[in-house]
């Protein structure tokens, strides 16, 4: 069974080496989650049988990741978007974009999540308290990572924020749980305080309890 040396491994390697000159050039820093994923990828690769050597595979992916970093910096991407792009690797933006469009139209409220993200957990709890969990479509971007990473990167490019959760109401991006990108998309917590969350959900077709 072949286990490819994934884009995640290289992205994490760049971050883990943030104290070294090459990584400093990319202005990377080592997030705990990223380092953990990188460690897991390295371990998997060491135990896998591959046509190319571990070093050759690492060099190939490193070159791709460096190219993506350079392209992202040229486009003015934020650090989080840059990392999302590297983790996503090369992907078909048109196909991924069509997939995203289809998913956000499948339910009045769609949330792209990571299962263990504290903000994602809080957002789900908020919807649970509103009694609408069954009407919210949850799309996990961490199961599996290799399919979720391109989606996260592409949404990030669209809306200007690559952190999760990414919440859409009525097909419109409204931010995450407690953060967003603008007054129109401030996150559902801010929308709730402003009194705009319930109207937005109802307008999208969500049935809310009157109690």
PDB file of N, CA, C and O in Angstrom, residues 18 21 28 50 60 128 152:
ATOM      1  N   UNK A  18      10.685  27.202  11.334  1.00  0.00           N
ATOM      2  CA  UNK A  18      10.522  28.652  11.299  1.00  0.00           C
ATOM      3  C   UNK A  18      11.699  29.424  11.904  1.00  0.00           C
ATOM      4  O   UNK A  18      11.868  30.604  11.640  1.00  0.00           O
ATOM      5  N   UNK A  21      16.761  29.962   8.557  1.00  0.00           N
ATOM      6  CA  UNK A  21      16.716  31.000   7.520  1.00  0.00           C
ATOM      7  C   UNK A  21      15.684  30.775   6.433  1.00  0.00           C
ATOM      8  O   UNK A  21      14.973  31.704   6.074  1.00  0.00           O
ATOM      9  N   UNK A  28       7.144  32.044   8.372  1.00  0.00           N
ATOM     10  CA  UNK A  28       6.326  30.980   8.949  1.00  0.00           C
ATOM     11  C   UNK A  28       6.518  30.921  10.454  1.00  0.00           C
ATOM     12  O   UNK A  28       7.537  31.347  10.980  1.00  0.00           O
ATOM     13  N   UNK A  50       7.484   3.195  -1.092  1.00  0.00           N
ATOM     14  CA  UNK A  50       7.237   4.099  -2.192  1.00  0.00           C
ATOM     15  C   UNK A  50       8.229   3.828  -3.312  1.00  0.00           C
ATOM     16  O   UNK A  50       9.339   3.342  -3.086  1.00  0.00           O
ATOM     17  N   UNK A  60      10.413  16.813  -3.995  1.00  0.00           N
ATOM     18  CA  UNK A  60       9.373  17.130  -4.968  1.00  0.00           C
ATOM     19  C   UNK A  60       8.268  17.979  -4.347  1.00  0.00           C
ATOM     20  O   UNK A  60       7.840  18.988  -4.897  1.00  0.00           O
ATOM     21  N   UNK A 128     -27.490  24.289  18.175  1.00  0.00           N
ATOM     22  CA  UNK A 128     -28.225  23.306  18.970  1.00  0.00           C
ATOM     23  C   UNK A 128     -29.163  24.000  19.950  1.00  0.00           C
ATOM     24  O   UNK A 128     -30.314  23.585  20.137  1.00  0.00           O
ATOM     25  N   UNK A 152     -11.171  24.346   1.749  1.00  0.00           N
ATOM     26  CA  UNK A 152     -10.868  25.433   2.690  1.00  0.00           C
ATOM     27  C   UNK A 152     -10.084  26.542   2.000  1.00  0.00           C
ATOM     28  O   UNK A 152     -10.388  27.736   2.156  1.00  0.00           O
TER      29      UNK A 152
END
